[in-house]
Short mmCIF file of N, CA, C and O in Angstrom, two decimals:
data_model
loop_
_atom_site.label_atom_id
_atom_site.label_comp_id
_atom_site.label_asym_id
_atom_site.label_seq_id
_atom_site.Cartn_x
_atom_site.Cartn_y
_atom_site.Cartn_z
N MET A 2 6.64 -57.27 28.79
CA MET A 2 7.44 -58.47 28.89
C MET A 2 8.63 -58.35 27.95
O MET A 2 8.54 -57.80 26.87
N TRP A 3 9.74 -58.91 28.34
CA TRP A 3 10.97 -58.84 27.57
C TRP A 3 10.90 -59.79 26.39
O TRP A 3 10.58 -60.97 26.54
N ASN A 4 11.21 -59.30 25.22
CA ASN A 4 11.12 -60.09 23.99
C ASN A 4 12.52 -60.28 23.43
O ASN A 4 13.21 -59.31 23.12
N ILE A 5 12.94 -61.53 23.29
CA ILE A 5 14.30 -61.82 22.80
C ILE A 5 14.53 -61.30 21.39
O ILE A 5 15.62 -60.84 21.07
N GLN A 6 13.50 -61.32 20.55
CA GLN A 6 13.64 -60.81 19.18
C GLN A 6 13.90 -59.30 19.20
O GLN A 6 14.74 -58.81 18.44
N ASP A 7 13.20 -58.56 20.07
CA ASP A 7 13.44 -57.12 20.19
C ASP A 7 14.86 -56.85 20.65
O ASP A 7 15.51 -55.92 20.17
N LYS A 8 15.34 -57.64 21.61
CA LYS A 8 16.71 -57.47 22.12
C LYS A 8 17.73 -57.72 21.00
O LYS A 8 18.68 -56.98 20.84
N LYS A 9 17.49 -58.77 20.20
CA LYS A 9 18.38 -59.09 19.08
C LYS A 9 18.42 -57.94 18.08
O LYS A 9 19.48 -57.55 17.61
N GLN A 10 17.27 -57.37 17.76
CA GLN A 10 17.21 -56.27 16.81
C GLN A 10 17.91 -55.04 17.37
O GLN A 10 18.57 -54.30 16.63
N THR A 11 17.79 -54.79 18.68
CA THR A 11 18.47 -53.67 19.30
C THR A 11 19.97 -53.83 19.19
O THR A 11 20.69 -52.89 18.85
N ILE A 12 20.47 -55.03 19.46
CA ILE A 12 21.91 -55.28 19.37
C ILE A 12 22.38 -55.12 17.93
O ILE A 12 23.41 -54.50 17.67
N GLU A 13 21.63 -55.65 16.98
CA GLU A 13 22.01 -55.51 15.57
C GLU A 13 22.03 -54.04 15.16
O GLU A 13 22.92 -53.61 14.43
N ALA A 14 21.10 -53.26 15.65
CA ALA A 14 21.06 -51.83 15.34
C ALA A 14 22.28 -51.12 15.92
O ALA A 14 22.87 -50.26 15.27
N GLN A 15 22.67 -51.50 17.14
CA GLN A 15 23.86 -50.90 17.74
C GLN A 15 25.10 -51.21 16.92
O GLN A 15 25.98 -50.37 16.77
N LEU A 16 25.17 -52.42 16.38
CA LEU A 16 26.32 -52.80 15.60
C LEU A 16 26.37 -52.08 14.25
O LEU A 16 27.44 -51.80 13.74
N THR A 17 25.21 -51.79 13.68
CA THR A 17 25.20 -51.14 12.37
C THR A 17 25.21 -49.62 12.49
O THR A 17 25.65 -48.95 11.58
N LYS A 18 24.75 -49.06 13.59
CA LYS A 18 24.70 -47.61 13.77
C LYS A 18 25.91 -47.15 14.58
O LYS A 18 25.79 -46.65 15.68
N LYS A 19 27.08 -47.34 14.04
CA LYS A 19 28.30 -46.92 14.72
C LYS A 19 28.90 -45.74 13.97
O LYS A 19 28.65 -45.55 12.80
N THR A 20 29.70 -44.96 14.68
CA THR A 20 30.45 -43.92 13.99
C THR A 20 31.68 -44.56 13.38
O THR A 20 31.98 -45.72 13.63
N ALA A 21 32.43 -43.80 12.61
CA ALA A 21 33.61 -44.34 11.93
C ALA A 21 34.64 -44.88 12.91
O ALA A 21 35.36 -45.82 12.60
N ASP A 22 34.71 -44.31 14.12
CA ASP A 22 35.73 -44.73 15.08
C ASP A 22 35.27 -45.79 16.06
O ASP A 22 36.09 -46.37 16.76
N ASP A 23 33.98 -46.05 16.16
CA ASP A 23 33.48 -47.03 17.12
C ASP A 23 33.62 -48.44 16.58
O ASP A 23 32.86 -48.86 15.72
N ILE A 24 34.61 -49.16 17.11
CA ILE A 24 34.83 -50.53 16.65
C ILE A 24 34.77 -51.53 17.79
O ILE A 24 34.87 -52.72 17.56
N ILE A 25 34.57 -51.05 19.02
CA ILE A 25 34.48 -51.94 20.16
C ILE A 25 33.29 -51.53 21.03
O ILE A 25 33.03 -50.35 21.22
N LEU A 26 32.55 -52.53 21.50
CA LEU A 26 31.45 -52.32 22.43
C LEU A 26 31.81 -53.03 23.72
O LEU A 26 31.94 -54.26 23.74
N LEU A 27 32.00 -52.29 24.78
CA LEU A 27 32.34 -52.86 26.08
C LEU A 27 31.06 -53.33 26.75
O LEU A 27 30.12 -52.57 26.91
N HIS A 28 31.01 -54.62 27.11
CA HIS A 28 29.82 -55.19 27.74
C HIS A 28 29.89 -55.11 29.25
O HIS A 28 29.00 -54.60 29.89
N LYS A 29 30.96 -55.67 29.80
CA LYS A 29 31.01 -55.81 31.25
C LYS A 29 32.46 -55.90 31.70
O LYS A 29 33.29 -56.54 31.05
N VAL A 30 32.75 -55.24 32.82
CA VAL A 30 34.04 -55.35 33.50
C VAL A 30 33.70 -55.74 34.93
O VAL A 30 33.04 -54.99 35.64
N TYR A 31 34.12 -56.92 35.34
CA TYR A 31 33.71 -57.44 36.65
C TYR A 31 34.76 -58.36 37.26
O TYR A 31 35.58 -58.88 36.51
N PRO A 32 34.75 -58.57 38.55
CA PRO A 32 34.00 -57.81 39.54
C PRO A 32 34.67 -56.46 39.79
O PRO A 32 35.86 -56.31 39.56
N ASN A 33 33.91 -55.54 40.22
CA ASN A 33 34.44 -54.22 40.57
C ASN A 33 33.69 -53.73 41.80
O ASN A 33 32.52 -53.39 41.68
N PRO A 34 34.34 -53.79 42.95
CA PRO A 34 35.77 -53.94 43.23
C PRO A 34 36.27 -55.37 42.96
O PRO A 34 35.54 -56.33 43.07
N VAL A 35 37.55 -55.44 42.62
CA VAL A 35 38.21 -56.70 42.28
C VAL A 35 39.16 -57.11 43.41
O VAL A 35 39.74 -56.25 44.07
N THR A 36 39.31 -58.40 43.60
CA THR A 36 40.30 -58.89 44.57
C THR A 36 41.46 -59.58 43.86
O THR A 36 42.61 -59.26 44.11
N THR A 37 41.15 -60.53 42.98
CA THR A 37 42.23 -61.29 42.34
C THR A 37 42.24 -61.20 40.81
O THR A 37 43.28 -61.01 40.22
N GLU A 38 41.08 -61.36 40.17
CA GLU A 38 41.04 -61.43 38.72
C GLU A 38 39.92 -60.56 38.16
O GLU A 38 38.77 -60.69 38.57
N LEU A 39 40.25 -59.69 37.21
CA LEU A 39 39.30 -58.80 36.57
C LEU A 39 38.96 -59.37 35.18
O LEU A 39 39.87 -59.71 34.42
N THR A 40 37.69 -59.48 34.89
CA THR A 40 37.24 -60.00 33.60
C THR A 40 36.66 -58.86 32.77
O THR A 40 35.89 -58.05 33.27
N ILE A 41 37.05 -58.82 31.50
CA ILE A 41 36.60 -57.79 30.57
C ILE A 41 35.90 -58.48 29.41
O ILE A 41 36.49 -59.33 28.74
N SER A 42 34.65 -58.12 29.18
CA SER A 42 33.85 -58.71 28.11
C SER A 42 33.50 -57.61 27.10
O SER A 42 33.00 -56.56 27.49
N TYR A 43 33.76 -57.87 25.81
CA TYR A 43 33.51 -56.86 24.78
C TYR A 43 33.27 -57.51 23.43
O TYR A 43 33.54 -58.70 23.25
N THR A 44 32.74 -56.72 22.51
CA THR A 44 32.54 -57.17 21.13
C THR A 44 33.29 -56.25 20.20
O THR A 44 33.19 -55.03 20.30
N LEU A 45 34.05 -56.85 19.31
CA LEU A 45 34.69 -56.10 18.23
C LEU A 45 33.77 -56.15 17.02
O LEU A 45 33.35 -57.23 16.62
N ILE A 46 33.45 -55.01 16.46
CA ILE A 46 32.57 -54.99 15.30
C ILE A 46 33.34 -54.83 13.99
O ILE A 46 32.75 -54.85 12.92
N GLU A 47 34.66 -54.74 14.12
CA GLU A 47 35.55 -54.89 12.97
C GLU A 47 36.92 -55.30 13.49
O GLU A 47 37.25 -55.10 14.65
N LYS A 48 37.69 -55.92 12.64
CA LYS A 48 39.03 -56.37 13.00
C LYS A 48 39.87 -55.17 13.44
O LYS A 48 39.84 -54.13 12.78
N ALA A 49 40.59 -55.33 14.56
CA ALA A 49 41.35 -54.18 15.08
C ALA A 49 42.48 -54.64 15.99
O ALA A 49 42.44 -55.74 16.55
N GLN A 50 43.47 -53.77 16.12
CA GLN A 50 44.52 -53.99 17.11
C GLN A 50 43.98 -53.55 18.47
O GLN A 50 43.46 -52.44 18.60
N ILE A 51 44.09 -54.42 19.45
CA ILE A 51 43.55 -54.16 20.78
C ILE A 51 44.70 -54.04 21.78
O ILE A 51 45.63 -54.84 21.77
N GLN A 52 44.60 -53.02 22.63
CA GLN A 52 45.55 -52.85 23.73
C GLN A 52 44.73 -52.66 25.00
O GLN A 52 43.78 -51.88 25.01
N ILE A 53 45.10 -53.38 26.05
CA ILE A 53 44.41 -53.27 27.34
C ILE A 53 45.45 -52.99 28.41
O ILE A 53 46.43 -53.73 28.54
N PHE A 54 45.24 -51.90 29.15
CA PHE A 54 46.17 -51.48 30.20
C PHE A 54 45.42 -51.30 31.51
O PHE A 54 44.25 -50.92 31.51
N LEU A 55 46.12 -51.48 32.61
CA LEU A 55 45.62 -51.09 33.91
C LEU A 55 46.63 -50.10 34.46
O LEU A 55 47.83 -50.38 34.54
N VAL A 56 46.15 -48.90 34.79
CA VAL A 56 47.02 -47.79 35.19
C VAL A 56 46.66 -47.38 36.62
O VAL A 56 45.50 -47.24 36.96
N ALA A 57 47.68 -47.23 37.46
CA ALA A 57 47.47 -46.78 38.84
C ALA A 57 47.04 -45.32 38.84
O ALA A 57 47.22 -44.60 37.85
N SER A 58 46.51 -44.87 39.97
CA SER A 58 46.01 -43.49 40.06
C SER A 58 47.12 -42.46 39.88
O SER A 58 46.85 -41.32 39.53
N ASN A 59 48.38 -42.87 40.06
CA ASN A 59 49.51 -41.95 39.86
C ASN A 59 49.99 -41.92 38.40
O ASN A 59 50.97 -41.26 38.07
N GLY A 60 49.28 -42.66 37.52
CA GLY A 60 49.60 -42.65 36.10
C GLY A 60 50.56 -43.73 35.64
O GLY A 60 50.85 -43.84 34.45
N ILE A 61 51.05 -44.55 36.55
CA ILE A 61 51.99 -45.61 36.20
C ILE A 61 51.24 -46.84 35.72
O ILE A 61 50.32 -47.33 36.38
N GLU A 62 51.65 -47.36 34.55
CA GLU A 62 51.05 -48.57 34.01
C GLU A 62 51.48 -49.77 34.85
O GLU A 62 52.67 -50.00 35.02
N VAL A 63 50.50 -50.52 35.37
CA VAL A 63 50.82 -51.66 36.23
C VAL A 63 50.55 -53.00 35.56
O VAL A 63 51.09 -54.02 35.97
N ARG A 64 49.70 -53.02 34.54
CA ARG A 64 49.43 -54.23 33.78
C ARG A 64 49.19 -53.86 32.32
O ARG A 64 48.58 -52.86 32.01
N ARG A 65 49.69 -54.72 31.43
CA ARG A 65 49.41 -54.59 29.99
C ARG A 65 48.99 -55.97 29.52
O ARG A 65 49.74 -56.92 29.63
N MET A 66 47.78 -56.06 29.01
CA MET A 66 47.24 -57.36 28.63
C MET A 66 47.51 -57.74 27.18
O MET A 66 48.00 -58.80 26.91
N LEU A 67 47.12 -56.89 26.27
CA LEU A 67 47.17 -57.26 24.86
C LEU A 67 47.75 -56.14 24.01
O LEU A 67 47.62 -54.99 24.33
N LYS A 68 48.36 -56.54 22.95
CA LYS A 68 48.73 -55.59 21.90
C LYS A 68 48.86 -56.40 20.61
O LYS A 68 49.95 -56.64 20.13
N HIS A 69 47.71 -56.85 20.14
CA HIS A 69 47.69 -57.60 18.89
C HIS A 69 46.34 -57.42 18.20
O HIS A 69 45.39 -56.93 18.78
N THR A 70 46.28 -57.84 16.95
CA THR A 70 45.08 -57.71 16.15
C THR A 70 44.13 -58.85 16.46
O THR A 70 44.54 -60.00 16.54
N GLN A 71 42.86 -58.51 16.64
CA GLN A 71 41.82 -59.51 16.90
C GLN A 71 40.74 -59.41 15.84
O GLN A 71 40.47 -58.33 15.31
N ASP A 72 40.13 -60.54 15.54
CA ASP A 72 39.04 -60.60 14.57
C ASP A 72 37.72 -60.14 15.20
O ASP A 72 37.61 -60.03 16.42
N VAL A 73 36.74 -59.93 14.36
CA VAL A 73 35.39 -59.54 14.78
C VAL A 73 34.80 -60.61 15.69
O VAL A 73 35.04 -61.80 15.51
N GLY A 74 34.03 -60.18 16.69
CA GLY A 74 33.32 -61.13 17.54
C GLY A 74 33.33 -60.76 19.00
O GLY A 74 33.90 -59.74 19.40
N VAL A 75 32.69 -61.60 19.79
CA VAL A 75 32.62 -61.42 21.24
C VAL A 75 33.92 -61.93 21.85
O VAL A 75 34.37 -63.03 21.51
N LYS A 76 34.50 -61.14 22.74
CA LYS A 76 35.79 -61.48 23.35
C LYS A 76 35.70 -61.38 24.87
O LYS A 76 34.85 -60.65 25.41
N GLN A 77 36.59 -62.10 25.53
CA GLN A 77 36.70 -61.99 26.98
C GLN A 77 38.17 -62.11 27.36
O GLN A 77 38.85 -63.01 26.89
N GLU A 78 38.64 -61.20 28.18
CA GLU A 78 40.02 -61.19 28.65
C GLU A 78 40.01 -61.09 30.17
O GLU A 78 39.05 -60.59 30.76
N THR A 79 41.08 -61.54 30.79
CA THR A 79 41.20 -61.41 32.24
C THR A 79 42.55 -60.77 32.59
O THR A 79 43.53 -60.94 31.86
N ILE A 80 42.54 -60.02 33.67
CA ILE A 80 43.75 -59.40 34.19
C ILE A 80 43.96 -59.89 35.61
O ILE A 80 43.05 -59.80 36.45
N ASN A 81 45.16 -60.42 35.90
CA ASN A 81 45.50 -60.85 37.24
C ASN A 81 45.80 -59.61 38.08
O ASN A 81 46.76 -58.89 37.82
N CYS A 82 44.99 -59.38 39.10
CA CYS A 82 45.14 -58.21 39.97
C CYS A 82 45.60 -58.60 41.37
O CYS A 82 45.66 -57.74 42.26
N SER A 83 45.92 -59.86 41.59
CA SER A 83 46.23 -60.33 42.93
C SER A 83 47.46 -59.66 43.54
O SER A 83 47.52 -59.49 44.75
N GLY A 84 48.41 -59.25 42.75
CA GLY A 84 49.63 -58.62 43.28
C GLY A 84 49.54 -57.12 43.44
O GLY A 84 50.51 -56.49 43.88
N LEU A 85 48.41 -56.53 43.10
CA LEU A 85 48.27 -55.08 43.17
C LEU A 85 47.88 -54.63 44.58
O LEU A 85 47.16 -55.33 45.29
N MET A 86 48.33 -53.45 44.95
CA MET A 86 47.94 -52.86 46.22
C MET A 86 46.49 -52.39 46.13
O MET A 86 46.00 -52.08 45.04
N SER A 87 45.83 -52.32 47.27
CA SER A 87 44.46 -51.79 47.31
C SER A 87 44.46 -50.34 46.84
O SER A 87 45.39 -49.59 47.12
N GLY A 88 43.40 -49.96 46.12
CA GLY A 88 43.31 -48.58 45.67
C GLY A 88 42.52 -48.45 44.38
O GLY A 88 41.88 -49.39 43.92
N THR A 89 42.63 -47.28 43.78
CA THR A 89 41.91 -46.96 42.54
C THR A 89 42.84 -47.11 41.35
O THR A 89 43.98 -46.63 41.37
N TYR A 90 42.34 -47.75 40.31
CA TYR A 90 43.08 -47.95 39.07
C TYR A 90 42.17 -47.54 37.90
O TYR A 90 40.97 -47.41 38.07
N HIS A 91 42.77 -47.38 36.75
CA HIS A 91 42.01 -47.02 35.55
C HIS A 91 42.29 -48.06 34.47
O HIS A 91 43.44 -48.27 34.09
N LEU A 92 41.23 -48.71 34.02
CA LEU A 92 41.31 -49.64 32.91
C LEU A 92 41.24 -48.83 31.63
O LEU A 92 40.36 -47.98 31.47
N LYS A 93 42.17 -49.07 30.72
CA LYS A 93 42.20 -48.34 29.45
C LYS A 93 42.24 -49.37 28.33
O LYS A 93 43.13 -50.21 28.28
N ILE A 94 41.26 -49.29 27.44
CA ILE A 94 41.17 -50.19 26.30
C ILE A 94 41.26 -49.35 25.04
O ILE A 94 40.50 -48.40 24.87
N ILE A 95 42.20 -49.70 24.17
CA ILE A 95 42.37 -48.99 22.91
C ILE A 95 42.09 -49.97 21.78
O ILE A 95 42.70 -51.03 21.71
N ALA A 96 41.18 -49.59 20.89
CA ALA A 96 40.84 -50.38 19.71
C ALA A 96 40.86 -49.42 18.53
O ALA A 96 39.96 -48.60 18.38
N GLY A 97 41.91 -49.51 17.73
CA GLY A 97 42.05 -48.55 16.63
C GLY A 97 42.22 -47.16 17.20
O GLY A 97 43.09 -46.92 18.02
N GLN A 98 41.34 -46.24 16.84
CA GLN A 98 41.38 -44.87 17.35
C GLN A 98 40.45 -44.67 18.56
O GLN A 98 40.43 -43.60 19.15
N GLN A 99 39.69 -45.70 18.91
CA GLN A 99 38.74 -45.61 20.01
C GLN A 99 39.42 -45.95 21.34
O GLN A 99 40.14 -46.93 21.44
N ILE A 100 39.16 -45.14 22.35
CA ILE A 100 39.72 -45.35 23.68
C ILE A 100 38.56 -45.40 24.68
O ILE A 100 37.73 -44.51 24.71
N ILE A 101 38.55 -46.46 25.47
CA ILE A 101 37.55 -46.62 26.53
C ILE A 101 38.29 -46.66 27.86
O ILE A 101 39.29 -47.38 27.99
N THR A 102 37.83 -45.91 28.84
CA THR A 102 38.43 -45.96 30.18
C THR A 102 37.33 -46.25 31.20
O THR A 102 36.17 -45.85 31.03
N GLN A 103 37.74 -46.94 32.26
CA GLN A 103 36.81 -47.24 33.34
C GLN A 103 37.59 -47.33 34.64
O GLN A 103 38.70 -47.88 34.67
N THR A 104 37.03 -46.78 35.70
CA THR A 104 37.67 -46.81 37.01
C THR A 104 37.45 -48.18 37.65
O THR A 104 36.33 -48.70 37.64
N ILE A 105 38.53 -48.74 38.20
CA ILE A 105 38.50 -50.03 38.86
C ILE A 105 38.99 -49.86 40.29
O ILE A 105 39.99 -49.16 40.53
N ILE A 106 38.32 -50.49 41.23
CA ILE A 106 38.74 -50.47 42.63
C ILE A 106 39.32 -51.83 42.99
O ILE A 106 38.69 -52.86 42.76
N LYS A 107 40.52 -51.82 43.55
CA LYS A 107 41.17 -53.05 44.02
C LYS A 107 41.01 -53.13 45.53
O LYS A 107 41.38 -52.21 46.23
N LYS A 108 40.41 -54.21 46.01
CA LYS A 108 40.24 -54.42 47.46
C LYS A 108 41.55 -54.78 48.10
O LYS A 108 42.37 -55.45 47.53
#
């Protein structure tokens, strides 16, 4: 059976057992495939400058969400994808020296 206390301890362990460069934990990017709005959920485990980009498969940046410093905590951002053509895109999140990428499909 699932125990909430065990889950809490697992999350706390993940937050304390990070490497020097790991300052962001990506929780969920949804919906994928996306039609109109993409939601990005993450936790910052230390204060950092955050940049969020959406890049087309040809390498051209089509959306830039953030480029500012955020405090520690759970965050959620959205990207308007309604004007994008159908196809494959790459979500790129930069937090300090850490870079996370994820493939996104636009319907």
